[in-house]
Coordinates of C-alpha atoms in Angstrom, one line a residue:
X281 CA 88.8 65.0 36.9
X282 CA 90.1 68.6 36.3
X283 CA 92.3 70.5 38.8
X284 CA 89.3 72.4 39.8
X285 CA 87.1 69.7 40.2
X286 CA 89.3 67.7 42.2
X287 CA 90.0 70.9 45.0
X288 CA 86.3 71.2 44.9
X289 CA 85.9 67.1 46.0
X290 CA 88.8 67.9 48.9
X291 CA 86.6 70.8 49.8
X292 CA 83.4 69.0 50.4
X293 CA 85.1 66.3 51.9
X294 CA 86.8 68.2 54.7
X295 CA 83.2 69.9 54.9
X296 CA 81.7 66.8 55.3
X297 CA 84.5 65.4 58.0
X298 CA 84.0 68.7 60.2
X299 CA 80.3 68.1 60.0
X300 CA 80.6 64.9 61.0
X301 CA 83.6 65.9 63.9
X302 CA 80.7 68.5 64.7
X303 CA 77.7 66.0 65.3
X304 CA 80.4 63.6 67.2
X305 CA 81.2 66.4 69.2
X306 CA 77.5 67.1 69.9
X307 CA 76.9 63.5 70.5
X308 CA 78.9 63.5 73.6
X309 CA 77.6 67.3 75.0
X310 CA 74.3 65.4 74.7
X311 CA 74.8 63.2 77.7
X312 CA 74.6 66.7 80.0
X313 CA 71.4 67.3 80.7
X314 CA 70.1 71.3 80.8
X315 CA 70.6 71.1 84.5
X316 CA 73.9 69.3 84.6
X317 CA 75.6 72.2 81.9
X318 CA 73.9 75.0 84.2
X319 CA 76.0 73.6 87.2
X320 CA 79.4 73.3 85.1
X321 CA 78.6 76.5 83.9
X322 CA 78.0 77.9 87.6
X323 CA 81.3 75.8 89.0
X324 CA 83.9 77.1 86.3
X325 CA 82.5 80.8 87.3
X326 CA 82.9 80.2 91.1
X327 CA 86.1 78.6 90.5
X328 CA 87.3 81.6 88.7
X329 CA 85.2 84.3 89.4
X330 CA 87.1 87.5 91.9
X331 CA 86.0 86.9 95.4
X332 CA 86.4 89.8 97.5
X333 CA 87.6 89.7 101.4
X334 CA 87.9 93.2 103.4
X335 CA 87.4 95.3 100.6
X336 CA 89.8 93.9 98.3
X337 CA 89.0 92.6 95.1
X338 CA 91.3 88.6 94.4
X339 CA 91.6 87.2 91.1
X340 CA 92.4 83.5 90.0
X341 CA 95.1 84.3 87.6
X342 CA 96.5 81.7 85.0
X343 CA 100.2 81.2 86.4
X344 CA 101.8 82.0 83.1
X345 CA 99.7 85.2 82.3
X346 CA 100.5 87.1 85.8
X347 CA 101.8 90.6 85.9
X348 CA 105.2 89.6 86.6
X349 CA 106.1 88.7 83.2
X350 CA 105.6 91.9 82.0
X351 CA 108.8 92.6 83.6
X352 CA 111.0 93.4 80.1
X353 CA 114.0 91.0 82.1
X354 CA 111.8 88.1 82.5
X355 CA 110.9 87.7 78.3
X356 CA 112.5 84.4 78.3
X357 CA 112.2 83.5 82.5
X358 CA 111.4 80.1 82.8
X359 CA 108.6 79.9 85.5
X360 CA 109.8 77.7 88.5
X361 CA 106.9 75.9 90.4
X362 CA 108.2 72.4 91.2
X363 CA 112.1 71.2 92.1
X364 CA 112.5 73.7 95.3
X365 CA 115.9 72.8 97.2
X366 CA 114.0 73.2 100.6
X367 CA 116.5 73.9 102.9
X368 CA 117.4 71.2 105.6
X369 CA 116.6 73.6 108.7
X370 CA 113.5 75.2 107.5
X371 CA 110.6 75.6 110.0
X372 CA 107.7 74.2 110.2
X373 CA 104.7 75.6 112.3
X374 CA 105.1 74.5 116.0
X375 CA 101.4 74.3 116.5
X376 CA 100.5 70.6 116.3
X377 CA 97.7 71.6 114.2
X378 CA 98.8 73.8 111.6
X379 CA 95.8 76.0 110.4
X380 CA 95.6 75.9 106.5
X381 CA 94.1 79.0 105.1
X382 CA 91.4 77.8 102.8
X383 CA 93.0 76.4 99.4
X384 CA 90.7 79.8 97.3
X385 CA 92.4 79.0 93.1
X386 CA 92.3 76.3 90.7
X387 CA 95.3 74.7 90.0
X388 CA 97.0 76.0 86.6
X389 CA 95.7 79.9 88.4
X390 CA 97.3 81.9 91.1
X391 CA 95.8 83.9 94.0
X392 CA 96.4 87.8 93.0
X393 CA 95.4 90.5 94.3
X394 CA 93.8 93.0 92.2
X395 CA 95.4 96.5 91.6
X396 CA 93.1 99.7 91.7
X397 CA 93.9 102.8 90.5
X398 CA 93.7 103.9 94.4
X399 CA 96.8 101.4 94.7
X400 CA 99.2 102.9 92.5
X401 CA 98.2 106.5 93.4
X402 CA 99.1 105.6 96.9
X403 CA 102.4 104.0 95.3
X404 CA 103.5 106.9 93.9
X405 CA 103.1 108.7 97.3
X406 CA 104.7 106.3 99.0
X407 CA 107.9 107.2 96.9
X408 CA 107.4 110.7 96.8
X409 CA 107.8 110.5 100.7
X410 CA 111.0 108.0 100.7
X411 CA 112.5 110.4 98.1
X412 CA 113.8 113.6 100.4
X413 CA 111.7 116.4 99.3
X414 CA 112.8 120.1 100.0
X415 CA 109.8 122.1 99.8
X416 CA 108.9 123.6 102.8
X417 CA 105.3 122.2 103.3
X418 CA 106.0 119.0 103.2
X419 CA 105.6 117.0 106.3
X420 CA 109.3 115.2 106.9
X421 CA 108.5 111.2 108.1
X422 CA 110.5 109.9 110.7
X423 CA 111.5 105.8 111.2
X424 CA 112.5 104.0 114.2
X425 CA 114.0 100.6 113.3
X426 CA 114.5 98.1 116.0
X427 CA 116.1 94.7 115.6
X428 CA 118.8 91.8 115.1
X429 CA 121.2 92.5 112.1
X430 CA 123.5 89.3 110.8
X431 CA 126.5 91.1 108.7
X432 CA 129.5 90.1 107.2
X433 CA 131.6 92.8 108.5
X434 CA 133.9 91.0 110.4
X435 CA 134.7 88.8 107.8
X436 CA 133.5 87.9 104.3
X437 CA 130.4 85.1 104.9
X438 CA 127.9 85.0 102.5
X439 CA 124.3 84.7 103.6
X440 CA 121.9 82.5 101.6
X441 CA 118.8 82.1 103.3
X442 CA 116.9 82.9 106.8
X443 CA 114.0 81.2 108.2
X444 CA 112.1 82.3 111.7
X445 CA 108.8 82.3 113.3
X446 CA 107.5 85.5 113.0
X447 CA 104.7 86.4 115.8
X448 CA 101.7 88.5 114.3
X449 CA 99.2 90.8 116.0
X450 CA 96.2 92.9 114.6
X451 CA 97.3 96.1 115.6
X452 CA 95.4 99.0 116.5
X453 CA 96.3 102.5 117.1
X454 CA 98.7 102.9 113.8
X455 CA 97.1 106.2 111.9
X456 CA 96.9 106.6 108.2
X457 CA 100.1 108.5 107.7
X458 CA 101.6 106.1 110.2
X459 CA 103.6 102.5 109.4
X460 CA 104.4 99.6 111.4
X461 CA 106.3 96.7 110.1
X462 CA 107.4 93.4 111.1
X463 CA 110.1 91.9 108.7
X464 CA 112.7 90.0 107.3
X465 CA 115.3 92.4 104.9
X466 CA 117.5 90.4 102.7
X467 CA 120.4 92.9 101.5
X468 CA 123.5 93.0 99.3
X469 CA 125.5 96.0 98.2
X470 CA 124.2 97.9 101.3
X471 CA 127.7 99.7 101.7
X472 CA 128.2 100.5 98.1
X473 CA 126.6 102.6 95.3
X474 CA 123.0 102.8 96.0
X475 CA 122.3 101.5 91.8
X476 CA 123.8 98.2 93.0
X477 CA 122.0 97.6 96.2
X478 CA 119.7 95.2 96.2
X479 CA 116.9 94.3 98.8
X480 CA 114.3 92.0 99.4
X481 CA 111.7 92.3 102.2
X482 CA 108.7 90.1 103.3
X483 CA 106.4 90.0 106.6
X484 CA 103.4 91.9 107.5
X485 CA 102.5 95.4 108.0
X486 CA 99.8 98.2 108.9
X487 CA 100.5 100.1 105.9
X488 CA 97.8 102.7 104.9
X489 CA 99.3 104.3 102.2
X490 CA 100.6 100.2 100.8
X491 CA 97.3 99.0 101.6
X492 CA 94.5 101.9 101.3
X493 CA 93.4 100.5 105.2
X494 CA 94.5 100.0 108.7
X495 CA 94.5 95.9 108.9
X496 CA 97.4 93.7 108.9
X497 CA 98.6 92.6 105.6
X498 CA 101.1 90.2 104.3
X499 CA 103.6 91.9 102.2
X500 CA 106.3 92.0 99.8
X501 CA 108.5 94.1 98.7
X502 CA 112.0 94.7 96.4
X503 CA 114.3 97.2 95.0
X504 CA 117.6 96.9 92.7
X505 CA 118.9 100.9 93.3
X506 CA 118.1 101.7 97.1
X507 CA 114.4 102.0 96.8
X508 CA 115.7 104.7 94.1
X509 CA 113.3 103.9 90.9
X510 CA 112.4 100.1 91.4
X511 CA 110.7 97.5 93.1
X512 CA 107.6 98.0 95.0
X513 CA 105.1 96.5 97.5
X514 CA 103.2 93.6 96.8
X515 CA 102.3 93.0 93.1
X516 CA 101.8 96.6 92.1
X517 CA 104.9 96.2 89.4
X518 CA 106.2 93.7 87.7
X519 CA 109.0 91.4 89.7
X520 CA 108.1 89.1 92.1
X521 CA 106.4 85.8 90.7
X522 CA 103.0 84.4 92.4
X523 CA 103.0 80.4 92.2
X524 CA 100.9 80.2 95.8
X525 CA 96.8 79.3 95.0
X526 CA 96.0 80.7 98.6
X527 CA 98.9 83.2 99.9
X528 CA 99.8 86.3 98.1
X529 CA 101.0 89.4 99.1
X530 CA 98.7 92.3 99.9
X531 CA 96.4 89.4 101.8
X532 CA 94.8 90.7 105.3
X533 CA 96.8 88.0 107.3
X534 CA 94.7 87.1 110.0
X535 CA 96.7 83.7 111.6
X536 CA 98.9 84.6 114.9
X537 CA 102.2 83.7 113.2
X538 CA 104.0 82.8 110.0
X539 CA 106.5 80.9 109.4
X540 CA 109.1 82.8 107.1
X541 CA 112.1 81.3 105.0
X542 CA 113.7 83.5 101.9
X543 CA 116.6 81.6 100.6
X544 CA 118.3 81.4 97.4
X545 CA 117.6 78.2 95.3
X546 CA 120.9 76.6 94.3
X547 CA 119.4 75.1 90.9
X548 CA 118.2 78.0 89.5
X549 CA 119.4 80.9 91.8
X550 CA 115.6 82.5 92.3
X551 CA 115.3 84.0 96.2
X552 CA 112.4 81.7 97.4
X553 CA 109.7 83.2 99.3
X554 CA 108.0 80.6 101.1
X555 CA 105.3 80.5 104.4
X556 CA 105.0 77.0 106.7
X557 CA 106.9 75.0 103.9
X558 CA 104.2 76.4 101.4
X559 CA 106.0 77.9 98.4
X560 CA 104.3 81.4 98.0
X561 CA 106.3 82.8 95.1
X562 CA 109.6 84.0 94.5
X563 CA 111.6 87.0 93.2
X564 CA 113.3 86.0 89.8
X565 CA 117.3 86.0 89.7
X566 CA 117.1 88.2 86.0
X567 CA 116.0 91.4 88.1
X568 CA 118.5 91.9 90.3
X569 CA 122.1 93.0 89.5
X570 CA 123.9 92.5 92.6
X571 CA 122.0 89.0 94.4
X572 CA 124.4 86.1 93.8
X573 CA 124.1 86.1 97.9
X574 CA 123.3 88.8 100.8
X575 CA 125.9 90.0 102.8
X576 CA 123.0 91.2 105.6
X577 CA 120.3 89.9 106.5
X578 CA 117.8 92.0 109.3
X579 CA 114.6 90.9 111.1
X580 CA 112.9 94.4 112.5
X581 CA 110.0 96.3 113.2
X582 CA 110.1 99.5 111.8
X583 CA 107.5 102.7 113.1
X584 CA 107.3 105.4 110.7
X585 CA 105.4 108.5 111.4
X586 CA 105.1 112.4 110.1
X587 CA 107.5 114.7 112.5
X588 CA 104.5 116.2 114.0
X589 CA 102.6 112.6 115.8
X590 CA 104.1 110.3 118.4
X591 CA 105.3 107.2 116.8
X592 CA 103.0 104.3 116.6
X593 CA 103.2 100.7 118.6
X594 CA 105.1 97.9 116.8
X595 CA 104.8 94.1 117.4
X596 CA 101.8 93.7 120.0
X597 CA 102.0 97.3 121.2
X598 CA 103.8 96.0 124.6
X599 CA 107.3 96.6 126.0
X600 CA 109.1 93.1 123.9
X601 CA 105.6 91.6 123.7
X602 CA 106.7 90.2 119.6
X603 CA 109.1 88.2 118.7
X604 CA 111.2 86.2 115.9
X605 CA 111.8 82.9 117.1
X606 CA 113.6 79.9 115.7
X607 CA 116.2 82.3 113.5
X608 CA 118.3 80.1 111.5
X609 CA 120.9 81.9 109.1
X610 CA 121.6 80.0 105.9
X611 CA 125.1 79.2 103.9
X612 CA 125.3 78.3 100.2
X613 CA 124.0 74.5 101.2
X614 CA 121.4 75.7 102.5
X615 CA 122.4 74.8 106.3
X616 CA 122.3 76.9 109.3
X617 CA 125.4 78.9 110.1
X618 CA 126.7 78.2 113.3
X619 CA 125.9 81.4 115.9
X620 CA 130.0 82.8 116.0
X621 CA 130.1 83.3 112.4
X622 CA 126.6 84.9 111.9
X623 CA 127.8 88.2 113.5
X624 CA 124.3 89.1 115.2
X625 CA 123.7 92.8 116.5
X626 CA 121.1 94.1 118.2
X627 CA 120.1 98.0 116.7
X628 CA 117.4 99.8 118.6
X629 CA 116.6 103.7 117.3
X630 CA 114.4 104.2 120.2
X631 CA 114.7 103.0 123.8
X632 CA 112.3 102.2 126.2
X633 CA 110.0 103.7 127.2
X634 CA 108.8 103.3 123.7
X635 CA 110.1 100.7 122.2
X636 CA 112.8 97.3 123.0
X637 CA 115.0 94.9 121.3
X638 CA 116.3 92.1 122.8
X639 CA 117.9 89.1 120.9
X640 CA 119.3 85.8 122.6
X641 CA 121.1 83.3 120.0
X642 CA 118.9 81.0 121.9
X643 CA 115.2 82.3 122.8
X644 CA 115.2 84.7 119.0
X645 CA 114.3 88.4 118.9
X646 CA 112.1 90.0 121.5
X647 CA 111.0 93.3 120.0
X648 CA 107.8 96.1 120.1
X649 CA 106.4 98.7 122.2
X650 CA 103.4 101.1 122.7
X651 CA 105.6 104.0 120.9
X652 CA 104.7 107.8 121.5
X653 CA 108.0 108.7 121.1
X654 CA 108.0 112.5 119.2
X655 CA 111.1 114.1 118.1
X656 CA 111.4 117.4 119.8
X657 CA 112.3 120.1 117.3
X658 CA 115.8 121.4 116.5
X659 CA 115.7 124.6 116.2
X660 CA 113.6 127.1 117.8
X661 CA 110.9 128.6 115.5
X662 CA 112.0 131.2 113.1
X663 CA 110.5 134.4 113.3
X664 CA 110.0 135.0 109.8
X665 CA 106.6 134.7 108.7
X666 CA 105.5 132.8 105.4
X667 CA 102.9 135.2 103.2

């Protein structure tokens, strides 16, 4: 048999074994019936089809394909889903019952949020407004902060981790230009150069511009330079890694508290994000220059507002009405810190009538108010008219 011949017989005979492979294949699609394939066929799209919830369009995104990795420092991340060194302390919902927001992605997917054009327009707002701007028709935003800080100015400690009880309220009242915010900032390098502070914030907001409506929303959000040039909200850049099927930032948050821990992981030094004991996600050690530990941590509710309105309610809208309760500080073992060394101090922009802070080492952080508070203006008006 001639070289020819004999590459035409190997041919045939791997045609003939994928024929075969082919009818053995079909032999076994042959035991589901027309019916039976029409309901696969229905269950794989429900499983992965977007389901929308207020508006807001949530995709069932395979874990390794999310936007995150299109971060250029994360080429060669390795994603961490199991082996989390759950801190010793961490809280678990109070509640006897703990509600469990329905488990919404397959497993192997993630629960993201999908990003509209909408989204990053208000984005780019958002830091055209943190950015100081000196035109004169721009309308200058105010922000009243209210809350505990733990610092290590008195002495060198190194923070690792915090995990409280955060209260949440749907809140009405806040305008569209307006924010209100309730918490957790995780900061190091806040005393140096802003390119090497680094910040990582997550709690829930009424955020119009962050959200494109006025509900409550569970949010992210990080920055390497001072909320210079990165970082962002939610998932609207690439950064903070999803691994939660059911919680994800940007989510209308609709339970009456959450149960907050962001702590460094000792094995592979990602900043955990994680709600009730249930990992959510995590922001990745590669983007950050300046996060081998925080050296502050704050829990606040911040109001922002143009110049022009009266500042909008935080927490429940009442005098101390919100709180933070069940604040444990974390060291490099991941155990509490013991109340002398975690150098708490209570910061409050605006008094009452508008707003309060109150923190007890003891009871947490009583915080929130009905705001109306409007900075009264400097200088009289000029008498120069603008033509």
């Amino acid at each position: 048999m001639g070289h020819m011949e004999g590459s035409q017989a190997l041919v045939l005979f791997i045609l003939c074994a994928l024929l075969y492979h082919s009818v053995a294949a079909d032999h076994t699609a042959r035991y589901f019936s027309e019916a039976e394939e029409k309901e696969l066929q229905t269950q794989l799209k429900s499983l992965n089809k977007p389901y929308d919830e207020y508006g807001i369009t949530f995709d069932c995104v395979d874990i390794y394909k999310q936007p995150a990795f299109d971060h250029p420092l994360l080429k060669n991340h390795t994603l961490q889903i199991k082996s989390i060194s759950f801190p010793k302390s961490m809280n678990k919902n109070p509640s006897s019952e703990t509600v469990k927001l329905p488990r919404r992605c397959p497993r192997g997917t993630v629960l993201i949020r999908r990003t509209t054009r909408e989204d990053l327009i208000r984005e780019k707002q958002i830091q055209r407004t943190k950015r100081i701007d000196l035109q004169e028709d721009t309308v200058t935003v105010e922000a009243y902060t209210a809350g505990v800080s733990f610092s290590d100015l008195n002495e060198p400690v190194k923070f690792y981790g915090i995990s409280a009880i955060l209260d949440v309220f749907q809140l009405s009242g806040v305008l569209d230009t307006q924010t209100s915010a309730t918490q957790i900032i995780v900061n190091k390098g806040e005393t140096g150069p802003l390119e090497y502070r680094n910040v990582i914030q997550a709690g829930f907001h009424v955020h119009h511009e962050a959200e494109g409506d006025n509900l409550t929303h569970f949010f992210t959000f990080w920055t390497t330079d001072g909320y210079q040039k990165t970082g962002c909200f939610n998932i609207h850049c690439a950064g903070f890694i999803q691994t939660s099927e059911r919680t994800t930032p940007g989510l209308v948050y609709t339970l009456s508290n959450m149960v907050l821990s962001i702590f460094k992981d000792p094995k592979t030094s990602n900043w955990m994000l994680v709600n009730d004991q249930e990992p959510i996600g995590y922001w990745p050690k590669e983007i950050f220059n300046n996060m081998a530990d925080s050296s502050q941590i704050q829990l606040s509710a911040t109001a922002s507002s143009p110049t022009d309105q009266p500042s909008p309610p935080t927490g429940n809208g009442e005098l101390g009405g919100a709180s933070f309760k069940n604040i444990t500080v974390l060291n490099g073992e991941l155990n509490p810190y013991p109340p002398y060394v975690q150098h708490a101090e209570t910061f409050l922009d605006i008094g009452k009538p508008f707003y309060e802070a109150v923190y007890n080492v003891d009871s947490g952080l009583f915080y929130g108010g009905p705001g109306g508070w409007k900075p009264q203006p400097q200088n009289p008006p000029s008498s120069i008219s603008h033509h």
